[in-house]
CSV table of C-alpha atoms in Angstrom, one decimal:
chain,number,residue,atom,x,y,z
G,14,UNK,CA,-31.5,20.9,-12.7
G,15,UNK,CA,-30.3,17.0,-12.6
G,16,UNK,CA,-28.0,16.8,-9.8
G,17,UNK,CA,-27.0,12.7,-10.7
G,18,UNK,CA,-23.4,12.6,-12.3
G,19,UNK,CA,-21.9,9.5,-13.8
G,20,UNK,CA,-19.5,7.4,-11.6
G,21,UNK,CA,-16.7,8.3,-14.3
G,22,UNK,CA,-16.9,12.3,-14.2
G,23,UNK,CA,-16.8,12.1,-10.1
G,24,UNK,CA,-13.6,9.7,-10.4
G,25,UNK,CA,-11.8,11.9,-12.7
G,26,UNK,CA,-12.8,14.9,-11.0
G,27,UNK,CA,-9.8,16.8,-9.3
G,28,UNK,CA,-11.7,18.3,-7.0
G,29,UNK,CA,-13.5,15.4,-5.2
G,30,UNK,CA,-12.5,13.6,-2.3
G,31,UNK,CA,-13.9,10.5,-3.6
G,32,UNK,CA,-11.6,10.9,-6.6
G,33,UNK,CA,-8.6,11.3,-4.3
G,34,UNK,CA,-9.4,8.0,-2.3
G,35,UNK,CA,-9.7,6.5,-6.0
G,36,UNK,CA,-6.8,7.5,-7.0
G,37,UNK,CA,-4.7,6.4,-3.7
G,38,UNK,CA,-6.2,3.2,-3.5
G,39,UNK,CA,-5.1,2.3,-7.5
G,40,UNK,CA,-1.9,3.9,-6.4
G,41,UNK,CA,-1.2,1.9,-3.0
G,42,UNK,CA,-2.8,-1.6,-4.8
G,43,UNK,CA,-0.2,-0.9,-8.1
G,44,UNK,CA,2.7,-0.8,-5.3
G,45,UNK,CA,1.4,-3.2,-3.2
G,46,UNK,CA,1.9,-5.5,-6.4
G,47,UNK,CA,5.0,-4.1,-7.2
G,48,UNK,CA,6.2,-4.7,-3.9
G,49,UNK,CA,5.3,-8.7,-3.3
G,50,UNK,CA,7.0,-9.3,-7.2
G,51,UNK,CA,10.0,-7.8,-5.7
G,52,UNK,CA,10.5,-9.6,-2.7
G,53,UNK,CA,9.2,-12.7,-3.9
G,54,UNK,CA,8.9,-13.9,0.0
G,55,UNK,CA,6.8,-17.1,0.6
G,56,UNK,CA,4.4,-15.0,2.7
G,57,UNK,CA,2.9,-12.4,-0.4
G,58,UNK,CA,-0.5,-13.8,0.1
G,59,UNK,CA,-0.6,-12.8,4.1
G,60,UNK,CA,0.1,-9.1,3.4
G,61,UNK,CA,-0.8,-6.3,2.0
G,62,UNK,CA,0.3,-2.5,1.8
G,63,UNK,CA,-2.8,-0.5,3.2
G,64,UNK,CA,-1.3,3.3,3.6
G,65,UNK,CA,1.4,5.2,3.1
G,66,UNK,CA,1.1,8.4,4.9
G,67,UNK,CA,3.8,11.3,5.1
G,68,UNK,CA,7.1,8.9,5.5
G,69,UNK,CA,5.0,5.7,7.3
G,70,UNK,CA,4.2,2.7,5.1
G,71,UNK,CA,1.8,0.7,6.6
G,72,UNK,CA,1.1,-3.2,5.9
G,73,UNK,CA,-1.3,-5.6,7.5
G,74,UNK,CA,-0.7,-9.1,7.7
G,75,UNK,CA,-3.4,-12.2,8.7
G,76,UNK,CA,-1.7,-13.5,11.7
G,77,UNK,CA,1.0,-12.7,14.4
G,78,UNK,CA,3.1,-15.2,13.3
G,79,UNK,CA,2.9,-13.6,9.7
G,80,UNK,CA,3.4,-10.3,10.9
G,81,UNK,CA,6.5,-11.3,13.0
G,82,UNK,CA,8.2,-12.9,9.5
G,83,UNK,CA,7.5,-9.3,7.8
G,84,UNK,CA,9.2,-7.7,10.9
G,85,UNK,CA,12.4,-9.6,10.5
G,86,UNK,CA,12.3,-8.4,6.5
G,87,UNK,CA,11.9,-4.6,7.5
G,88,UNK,CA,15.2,-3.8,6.3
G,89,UNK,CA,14.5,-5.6,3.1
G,90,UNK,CA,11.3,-3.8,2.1
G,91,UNK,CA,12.3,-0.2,3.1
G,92,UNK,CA,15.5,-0.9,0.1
G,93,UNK,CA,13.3,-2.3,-1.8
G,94,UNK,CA,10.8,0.8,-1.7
G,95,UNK,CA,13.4,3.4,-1.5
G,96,UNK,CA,15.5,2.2,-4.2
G,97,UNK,CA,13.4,0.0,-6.5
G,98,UNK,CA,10.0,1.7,-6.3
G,99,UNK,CA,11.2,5.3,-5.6
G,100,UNK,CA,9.5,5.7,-2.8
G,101,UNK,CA,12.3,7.6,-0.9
G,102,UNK,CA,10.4,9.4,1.7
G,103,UNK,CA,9.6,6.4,3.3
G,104,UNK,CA,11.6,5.8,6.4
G,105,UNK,CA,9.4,3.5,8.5
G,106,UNK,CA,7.5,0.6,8.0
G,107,UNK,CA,4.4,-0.3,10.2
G,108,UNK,CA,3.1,-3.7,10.6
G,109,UNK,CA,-0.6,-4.5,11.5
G,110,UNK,CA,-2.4,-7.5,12.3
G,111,UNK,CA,-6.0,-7.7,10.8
G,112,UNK,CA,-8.7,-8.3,13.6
């Protein structure tokens, strides 16, 4: 029996995990997008959105001083995620610094 699958049938199959981590990373990389068009701040290249989990949205930034800017906009992208991306359980936003 010839255990070796293609790539496609284990990313389109329901069942596997690897097709659930697919499936969130196009997911959190299509609002990640989403989310730097909308805001249109001068920082979209020192960000990204890397999880959202339960009511959490994390993003990680490049540098302190980045990550400070994206605090100070908190308000802005939770609106902007609740009301323009309808992501309405989202109630906190975490910011990261890469190592």
């Amino acid at each position: 029996m010839d255990k070796s699958q293609h790539i496609s049938s284990i990313l389109l199959n329901e069942q596997s995990t690897i097709s659930n981590l697919y499936k969130k990373a196009i997911f959190l990389e299509k609002t990640d997008l989403k989310l730097k068009k909308i805001l249109n701040l001068d920082i979209q290249n020192h960000f990204q959105l890397s999880n959202i989990e339960k009511d959490v949205a994390t993003i990680v930034t490049d540098s302190s001083s980045w990550a400070t800017r994206l605090r100070y906009n908190i308000p802005k992208i939770l609106d902007v995620m609740n009301n323009q991306l309808n992501l309405t359980l989202i109630k906190t936003v975490r910011i990261k610094v890469k190592n």
